[in-house]
PDB file of N, CA and C in Angstrom:
ATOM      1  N   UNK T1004      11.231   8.820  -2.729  1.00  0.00           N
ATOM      2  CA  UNK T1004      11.116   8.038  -1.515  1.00  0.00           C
ATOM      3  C   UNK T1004      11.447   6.584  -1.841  1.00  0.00           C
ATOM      4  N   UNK T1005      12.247   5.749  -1.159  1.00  0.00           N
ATOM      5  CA  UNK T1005      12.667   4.513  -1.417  1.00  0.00           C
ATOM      6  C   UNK T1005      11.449   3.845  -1.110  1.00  0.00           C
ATOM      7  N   UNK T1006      10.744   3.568  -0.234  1.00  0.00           N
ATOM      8  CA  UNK T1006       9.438   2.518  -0.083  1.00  0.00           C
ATOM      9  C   UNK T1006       8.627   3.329  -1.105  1.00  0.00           C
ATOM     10  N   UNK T1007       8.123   2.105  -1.607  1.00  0.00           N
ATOM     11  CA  UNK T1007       6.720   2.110  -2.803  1.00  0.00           C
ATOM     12  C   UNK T1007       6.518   1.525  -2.686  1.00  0.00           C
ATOM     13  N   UNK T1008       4.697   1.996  -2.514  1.00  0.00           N
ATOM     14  CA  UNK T1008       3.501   1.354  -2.114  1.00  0.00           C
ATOM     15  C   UNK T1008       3.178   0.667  -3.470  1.00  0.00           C
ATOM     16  N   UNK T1009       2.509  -0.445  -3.331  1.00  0.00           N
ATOM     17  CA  UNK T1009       2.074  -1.268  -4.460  1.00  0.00           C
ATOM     18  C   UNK T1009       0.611  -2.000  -4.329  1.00  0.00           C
ATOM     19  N   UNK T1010      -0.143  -1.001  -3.844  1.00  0.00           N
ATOM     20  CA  UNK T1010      -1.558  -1.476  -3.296  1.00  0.00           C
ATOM     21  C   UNK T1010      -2.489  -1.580  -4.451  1.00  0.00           C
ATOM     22  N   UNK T1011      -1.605  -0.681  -5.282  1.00  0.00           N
ATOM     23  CA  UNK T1011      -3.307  -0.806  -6.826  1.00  0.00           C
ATOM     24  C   UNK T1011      -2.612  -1.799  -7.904  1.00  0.00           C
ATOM     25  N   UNK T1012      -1.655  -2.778  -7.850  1.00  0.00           N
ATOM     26  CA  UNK T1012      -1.135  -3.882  -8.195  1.00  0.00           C
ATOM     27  C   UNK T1012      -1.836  -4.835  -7.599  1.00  0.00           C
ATOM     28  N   UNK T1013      -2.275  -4.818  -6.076  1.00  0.00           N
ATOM     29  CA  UNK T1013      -2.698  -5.565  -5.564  1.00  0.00           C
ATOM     30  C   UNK T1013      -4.452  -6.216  -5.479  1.00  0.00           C
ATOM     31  N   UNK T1014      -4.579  -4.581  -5.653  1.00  0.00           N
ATOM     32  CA  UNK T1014      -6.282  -4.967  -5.426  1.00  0.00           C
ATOM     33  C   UNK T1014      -6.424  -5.646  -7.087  1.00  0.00           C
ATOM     34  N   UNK T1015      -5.626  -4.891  -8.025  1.00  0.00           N
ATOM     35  CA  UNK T1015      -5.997  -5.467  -9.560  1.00  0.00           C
ATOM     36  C   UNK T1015      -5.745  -6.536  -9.854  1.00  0.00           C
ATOM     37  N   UNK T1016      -4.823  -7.348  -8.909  1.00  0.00           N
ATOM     38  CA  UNK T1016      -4.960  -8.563  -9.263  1.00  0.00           C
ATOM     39  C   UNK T1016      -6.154  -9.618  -8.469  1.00  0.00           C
ATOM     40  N   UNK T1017      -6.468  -8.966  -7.451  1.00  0.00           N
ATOM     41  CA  UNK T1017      -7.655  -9.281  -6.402  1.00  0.00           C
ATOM     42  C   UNK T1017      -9.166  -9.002  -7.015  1.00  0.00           C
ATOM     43  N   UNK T1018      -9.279  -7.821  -7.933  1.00  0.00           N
ATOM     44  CA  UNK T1018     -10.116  -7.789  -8.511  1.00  0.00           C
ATOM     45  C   UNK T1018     -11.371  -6.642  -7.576  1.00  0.00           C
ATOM     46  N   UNK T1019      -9.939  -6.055  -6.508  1.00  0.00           N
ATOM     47  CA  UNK T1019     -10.978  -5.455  -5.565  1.00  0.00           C
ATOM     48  C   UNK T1019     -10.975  -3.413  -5.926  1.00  0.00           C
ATOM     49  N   UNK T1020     -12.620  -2.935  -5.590  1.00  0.00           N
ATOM     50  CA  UNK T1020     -12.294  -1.490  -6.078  1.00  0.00           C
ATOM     51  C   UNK T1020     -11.777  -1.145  -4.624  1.00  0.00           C
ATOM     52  N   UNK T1021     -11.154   0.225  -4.887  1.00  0.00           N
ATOM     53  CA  UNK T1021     -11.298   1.122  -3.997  1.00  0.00           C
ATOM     54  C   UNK T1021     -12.383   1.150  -3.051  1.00  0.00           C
ATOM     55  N   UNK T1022     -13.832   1.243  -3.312  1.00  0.00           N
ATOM     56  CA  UNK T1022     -14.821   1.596  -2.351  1.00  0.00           C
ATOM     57  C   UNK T1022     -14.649   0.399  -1.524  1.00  0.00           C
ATOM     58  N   UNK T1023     -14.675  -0.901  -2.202  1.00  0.00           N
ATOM     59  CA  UNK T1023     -14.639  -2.398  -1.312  1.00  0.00           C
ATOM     60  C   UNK T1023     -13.977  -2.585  -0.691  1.00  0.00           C
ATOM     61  N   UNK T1024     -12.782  -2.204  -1.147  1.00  0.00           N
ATOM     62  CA  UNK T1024     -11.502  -2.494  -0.060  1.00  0.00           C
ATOM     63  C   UNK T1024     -11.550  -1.387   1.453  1.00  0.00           C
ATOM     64  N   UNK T1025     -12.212  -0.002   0.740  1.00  0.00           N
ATOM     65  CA  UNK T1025     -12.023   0.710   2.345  1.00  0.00           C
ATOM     66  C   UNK T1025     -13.188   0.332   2.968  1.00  0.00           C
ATOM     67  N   UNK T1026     -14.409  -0.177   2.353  1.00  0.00           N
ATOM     68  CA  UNK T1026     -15.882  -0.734   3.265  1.00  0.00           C
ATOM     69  C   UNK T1026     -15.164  -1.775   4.203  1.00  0.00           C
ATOM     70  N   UNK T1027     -14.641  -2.687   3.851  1.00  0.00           N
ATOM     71  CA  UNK T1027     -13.792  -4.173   4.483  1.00  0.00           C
ATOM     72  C   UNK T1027     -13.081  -3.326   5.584  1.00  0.00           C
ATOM     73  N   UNK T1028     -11.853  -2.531   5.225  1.00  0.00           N
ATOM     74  CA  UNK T1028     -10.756  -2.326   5.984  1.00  0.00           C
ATOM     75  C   UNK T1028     -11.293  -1.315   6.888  1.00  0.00           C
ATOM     76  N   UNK T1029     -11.978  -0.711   6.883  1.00  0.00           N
ATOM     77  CA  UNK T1029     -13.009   0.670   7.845  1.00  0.00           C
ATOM     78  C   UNK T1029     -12.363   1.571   7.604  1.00  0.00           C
ATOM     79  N   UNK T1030     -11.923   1.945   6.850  1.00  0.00           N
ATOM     80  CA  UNK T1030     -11.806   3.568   6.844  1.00  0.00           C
ATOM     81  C   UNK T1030     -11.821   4.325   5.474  1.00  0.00           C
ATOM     82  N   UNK T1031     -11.765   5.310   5.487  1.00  0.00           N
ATOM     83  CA  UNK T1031     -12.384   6.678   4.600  1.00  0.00           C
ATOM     84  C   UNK T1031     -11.701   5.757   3.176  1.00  0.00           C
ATOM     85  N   UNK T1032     -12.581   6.136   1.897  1.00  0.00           N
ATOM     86  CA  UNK T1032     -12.359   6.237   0.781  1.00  0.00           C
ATOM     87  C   UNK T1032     -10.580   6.998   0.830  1.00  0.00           C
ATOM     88  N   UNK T1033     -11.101   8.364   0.698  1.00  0.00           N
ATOM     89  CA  UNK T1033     -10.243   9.186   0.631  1.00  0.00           C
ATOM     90  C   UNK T1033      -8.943   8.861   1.103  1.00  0.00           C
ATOM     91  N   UNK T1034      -8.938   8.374   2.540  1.00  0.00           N
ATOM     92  CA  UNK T1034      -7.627   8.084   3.273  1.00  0.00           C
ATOM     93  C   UNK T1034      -7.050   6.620   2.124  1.00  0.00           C
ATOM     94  N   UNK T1035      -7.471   6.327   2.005  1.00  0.00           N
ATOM     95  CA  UNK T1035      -7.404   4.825   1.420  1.00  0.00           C
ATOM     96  C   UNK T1035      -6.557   4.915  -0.251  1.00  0.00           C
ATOM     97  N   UNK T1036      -7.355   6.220  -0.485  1.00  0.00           N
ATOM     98  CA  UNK T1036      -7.058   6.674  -1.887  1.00  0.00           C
ATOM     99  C   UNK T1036      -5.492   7.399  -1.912  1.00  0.00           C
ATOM    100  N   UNK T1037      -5.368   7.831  -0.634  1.00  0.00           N
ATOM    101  CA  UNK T1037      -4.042   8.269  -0.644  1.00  0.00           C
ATOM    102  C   UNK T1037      -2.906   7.130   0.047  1.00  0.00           C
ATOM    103  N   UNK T1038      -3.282   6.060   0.342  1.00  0.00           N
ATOM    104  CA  UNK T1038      -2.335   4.994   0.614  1.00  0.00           C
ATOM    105  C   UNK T1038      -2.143   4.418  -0.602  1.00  0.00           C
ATOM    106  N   UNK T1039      -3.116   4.080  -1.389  1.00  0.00           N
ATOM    107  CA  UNK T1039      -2.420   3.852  -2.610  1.00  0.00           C
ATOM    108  C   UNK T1039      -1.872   4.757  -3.654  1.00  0.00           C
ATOM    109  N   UNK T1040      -2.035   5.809  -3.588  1.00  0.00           N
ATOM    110  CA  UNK T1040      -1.260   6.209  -4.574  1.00  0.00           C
ATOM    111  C   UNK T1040      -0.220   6.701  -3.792  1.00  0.00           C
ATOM    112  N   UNK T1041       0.147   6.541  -2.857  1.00  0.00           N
ATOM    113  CA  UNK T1041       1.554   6.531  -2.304  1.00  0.00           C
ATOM    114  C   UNK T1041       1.840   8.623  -1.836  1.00  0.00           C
ATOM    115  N   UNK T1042       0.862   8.849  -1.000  1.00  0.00           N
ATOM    116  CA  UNK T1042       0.665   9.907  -0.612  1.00  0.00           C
ATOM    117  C   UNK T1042       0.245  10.176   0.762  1.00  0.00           C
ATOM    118  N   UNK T1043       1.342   9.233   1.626  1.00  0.00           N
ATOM    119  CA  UNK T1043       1.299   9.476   2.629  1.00  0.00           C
ATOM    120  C   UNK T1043       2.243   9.320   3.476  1.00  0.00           C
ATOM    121  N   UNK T1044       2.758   9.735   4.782  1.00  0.00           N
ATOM    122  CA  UNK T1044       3.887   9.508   5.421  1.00  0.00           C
ATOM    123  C   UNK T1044       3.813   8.244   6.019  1.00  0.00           C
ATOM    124  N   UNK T1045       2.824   7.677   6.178  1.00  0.00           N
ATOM    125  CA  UNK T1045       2.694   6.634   6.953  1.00  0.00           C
ATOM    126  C   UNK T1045       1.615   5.695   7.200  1.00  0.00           C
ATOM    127  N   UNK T1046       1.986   4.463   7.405  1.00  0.00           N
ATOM    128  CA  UNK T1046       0.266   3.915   7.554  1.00  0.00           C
ATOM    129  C   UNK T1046       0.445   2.764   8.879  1.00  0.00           C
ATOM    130  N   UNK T1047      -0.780   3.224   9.707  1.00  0.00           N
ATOM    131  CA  UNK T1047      -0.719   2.526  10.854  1.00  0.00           C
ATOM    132  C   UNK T1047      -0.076   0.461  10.443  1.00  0.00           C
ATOM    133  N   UNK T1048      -0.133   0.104  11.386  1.00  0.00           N
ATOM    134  CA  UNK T1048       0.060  -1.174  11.094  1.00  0.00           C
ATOM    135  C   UNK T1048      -1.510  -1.522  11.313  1.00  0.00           C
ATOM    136  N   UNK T1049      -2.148  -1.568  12.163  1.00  0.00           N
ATOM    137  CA  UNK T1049      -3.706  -1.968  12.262  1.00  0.00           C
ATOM    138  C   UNK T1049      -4.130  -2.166  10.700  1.00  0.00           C
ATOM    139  N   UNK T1050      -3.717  -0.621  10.312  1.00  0.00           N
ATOM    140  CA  UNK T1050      -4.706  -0.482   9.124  1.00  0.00           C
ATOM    141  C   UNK T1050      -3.962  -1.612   7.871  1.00  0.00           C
ATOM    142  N   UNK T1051      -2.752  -1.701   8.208  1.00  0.00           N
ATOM    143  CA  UNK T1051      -1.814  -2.643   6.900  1.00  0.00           C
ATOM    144  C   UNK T1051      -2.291  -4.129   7.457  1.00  0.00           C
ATOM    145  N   UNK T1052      -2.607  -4.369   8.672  1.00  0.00           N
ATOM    146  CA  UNK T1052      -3.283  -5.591   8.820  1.00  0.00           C
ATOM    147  C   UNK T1052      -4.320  -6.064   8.559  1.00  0.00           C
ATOM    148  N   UNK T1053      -4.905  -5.103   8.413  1.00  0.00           N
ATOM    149  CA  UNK T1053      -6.734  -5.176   7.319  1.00  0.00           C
ATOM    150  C   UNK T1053      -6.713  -5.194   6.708  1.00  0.00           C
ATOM    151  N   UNK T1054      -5.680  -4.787   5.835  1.00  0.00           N
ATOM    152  CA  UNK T1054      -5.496  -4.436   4.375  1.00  0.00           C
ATOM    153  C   UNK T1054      -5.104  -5.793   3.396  1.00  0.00           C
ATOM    154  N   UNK T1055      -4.241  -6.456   4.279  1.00  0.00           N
ATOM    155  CA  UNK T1055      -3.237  -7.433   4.136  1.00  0.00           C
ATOM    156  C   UNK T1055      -4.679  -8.930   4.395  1.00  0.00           C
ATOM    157  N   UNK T1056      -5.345  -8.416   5.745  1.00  0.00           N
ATOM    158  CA  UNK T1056      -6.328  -9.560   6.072  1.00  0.00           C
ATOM    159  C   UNK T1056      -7.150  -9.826   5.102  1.00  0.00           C
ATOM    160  N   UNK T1057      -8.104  -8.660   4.227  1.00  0.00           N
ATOM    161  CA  UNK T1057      -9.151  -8.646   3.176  1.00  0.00           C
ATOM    162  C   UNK T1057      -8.634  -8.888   1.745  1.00  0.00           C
ATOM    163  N   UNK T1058      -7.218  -8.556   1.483  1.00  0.00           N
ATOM    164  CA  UNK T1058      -6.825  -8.822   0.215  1.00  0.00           C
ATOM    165  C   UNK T1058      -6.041 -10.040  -0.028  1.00  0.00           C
ATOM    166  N   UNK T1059      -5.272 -10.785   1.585  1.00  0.00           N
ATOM    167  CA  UNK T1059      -4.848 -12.263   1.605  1.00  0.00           C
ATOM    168  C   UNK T1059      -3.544 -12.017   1.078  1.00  0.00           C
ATOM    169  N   UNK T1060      -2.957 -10.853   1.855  1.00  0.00           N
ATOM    170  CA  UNK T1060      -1.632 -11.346   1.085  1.00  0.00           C
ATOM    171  C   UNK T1060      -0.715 -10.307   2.128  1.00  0.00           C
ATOM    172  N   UNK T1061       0.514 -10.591   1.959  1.00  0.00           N
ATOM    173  CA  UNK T1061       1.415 -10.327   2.944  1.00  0.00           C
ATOM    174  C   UNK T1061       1.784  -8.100   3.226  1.00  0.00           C
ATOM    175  N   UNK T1062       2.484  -7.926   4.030  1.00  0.00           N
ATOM    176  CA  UNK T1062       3.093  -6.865   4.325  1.00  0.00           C
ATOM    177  C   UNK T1062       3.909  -6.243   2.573  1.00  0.00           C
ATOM    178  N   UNK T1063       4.968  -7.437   2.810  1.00  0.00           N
ATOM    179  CA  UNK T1063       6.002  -7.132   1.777  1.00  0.00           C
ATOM    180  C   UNK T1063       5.486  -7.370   0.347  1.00  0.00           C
ATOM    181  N   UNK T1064       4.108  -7.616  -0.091  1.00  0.00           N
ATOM    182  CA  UNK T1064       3.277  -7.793  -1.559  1.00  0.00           C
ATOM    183  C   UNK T1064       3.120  -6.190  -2.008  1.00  0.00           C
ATOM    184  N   UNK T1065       2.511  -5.679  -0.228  1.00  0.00           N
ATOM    185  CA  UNK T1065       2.014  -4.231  -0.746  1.00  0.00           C
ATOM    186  C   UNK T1065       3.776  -2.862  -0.928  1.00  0.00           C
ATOM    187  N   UNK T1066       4.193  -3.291   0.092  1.00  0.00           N
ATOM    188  CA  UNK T1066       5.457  -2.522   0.349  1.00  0.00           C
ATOM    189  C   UNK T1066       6.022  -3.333  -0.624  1.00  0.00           C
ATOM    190  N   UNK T1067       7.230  -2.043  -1.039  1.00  0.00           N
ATOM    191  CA  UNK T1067       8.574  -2.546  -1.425  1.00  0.00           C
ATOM    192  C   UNK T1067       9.657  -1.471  -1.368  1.00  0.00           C
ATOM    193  N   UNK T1068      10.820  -1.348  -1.171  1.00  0.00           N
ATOM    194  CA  UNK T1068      12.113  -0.787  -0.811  1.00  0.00           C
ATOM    195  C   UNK T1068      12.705  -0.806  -2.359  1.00  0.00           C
ATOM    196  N   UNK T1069      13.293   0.349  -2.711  1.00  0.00           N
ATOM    197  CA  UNK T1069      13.796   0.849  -3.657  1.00  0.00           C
ATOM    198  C   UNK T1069      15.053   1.432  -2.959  1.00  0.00           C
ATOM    199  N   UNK T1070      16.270   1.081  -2.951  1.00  0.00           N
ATOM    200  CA  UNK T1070      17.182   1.424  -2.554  1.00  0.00           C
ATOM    201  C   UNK T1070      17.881   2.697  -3.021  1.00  0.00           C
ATOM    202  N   UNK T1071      17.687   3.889  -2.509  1.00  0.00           N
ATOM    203  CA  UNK T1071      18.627   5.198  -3.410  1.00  0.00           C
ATOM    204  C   UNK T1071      19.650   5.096  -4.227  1.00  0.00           C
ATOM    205  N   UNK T1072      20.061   6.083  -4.857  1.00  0.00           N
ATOM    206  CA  UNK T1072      21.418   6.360  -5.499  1.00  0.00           C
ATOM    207  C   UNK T1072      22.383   6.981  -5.015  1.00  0.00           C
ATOM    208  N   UNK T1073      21.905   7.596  -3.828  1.00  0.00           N
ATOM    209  CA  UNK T1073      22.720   7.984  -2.544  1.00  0.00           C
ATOM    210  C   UNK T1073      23.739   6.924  -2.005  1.00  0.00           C
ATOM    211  N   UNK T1074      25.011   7.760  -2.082  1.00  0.00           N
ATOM    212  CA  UNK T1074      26.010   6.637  -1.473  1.00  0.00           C
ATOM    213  C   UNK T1074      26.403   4.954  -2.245  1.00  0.00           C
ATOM    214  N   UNK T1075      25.789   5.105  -3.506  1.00  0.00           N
ATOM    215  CA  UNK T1075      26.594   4.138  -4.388  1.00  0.00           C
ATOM    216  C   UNK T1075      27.605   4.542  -5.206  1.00  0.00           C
ATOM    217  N   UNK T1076      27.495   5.708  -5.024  1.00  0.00           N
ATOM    218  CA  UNK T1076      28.886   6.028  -5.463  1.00  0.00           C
ATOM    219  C   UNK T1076      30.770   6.260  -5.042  1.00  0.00           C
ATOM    220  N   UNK T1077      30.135   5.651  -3.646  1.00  0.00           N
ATOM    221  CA  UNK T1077      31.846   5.609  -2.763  1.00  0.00           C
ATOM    222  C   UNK T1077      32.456   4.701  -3.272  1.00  0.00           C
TER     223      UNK T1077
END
C-alpha cells in the first residue's frame, strides 16, 4: 500500500503510550492499535483530528505516500 501510517514514530517521539493516546482521542485501544500498525482501510478524519489535536502535530507527520513501482517503468 503506498500510504504509511507513521503513528508509533509519532507517539515515540511524544512520549505517548497507546492506552493514553486512545483515553485522549476516545476510542478503543484495539481500534487505535490497528491504526498504527497500519491495519486498516481507513481512518475517519474526526478521529485523525484528535489524533493530530493530542499529539500537536500535523495530518502529513502521521501519513506519508510512498509512491509505487507501478508505471515507472514507461
Amino acid at each position: 500500500m503506498p500510504i504509511i501510517l507513521r503513528l508509533d514514530r509519532i507517539m515515540a517521539d511524544r512520549k505517548v503510550t497507546l492506552k493514553e493516546l486512545a483515553e485522549n482521542v476516545g476510542i478503543s485501544y484495539v481500534n487505535l492499535s490497528k491504526i498504527k500498525t497500519g491495519k486498516v482501510q481507513g481512518v475517519r478524519f474526526s478521529t485523525l483530528e484528535s489524533i493530530c489535536e493530542t499529539l500537536g502535530c500535523q495530518p502529513g507527520d502521521i501519513l506519508e505516500y510512498i509512491p509505487s513501482e507501478k508505471g515507472r517503468d514507461k
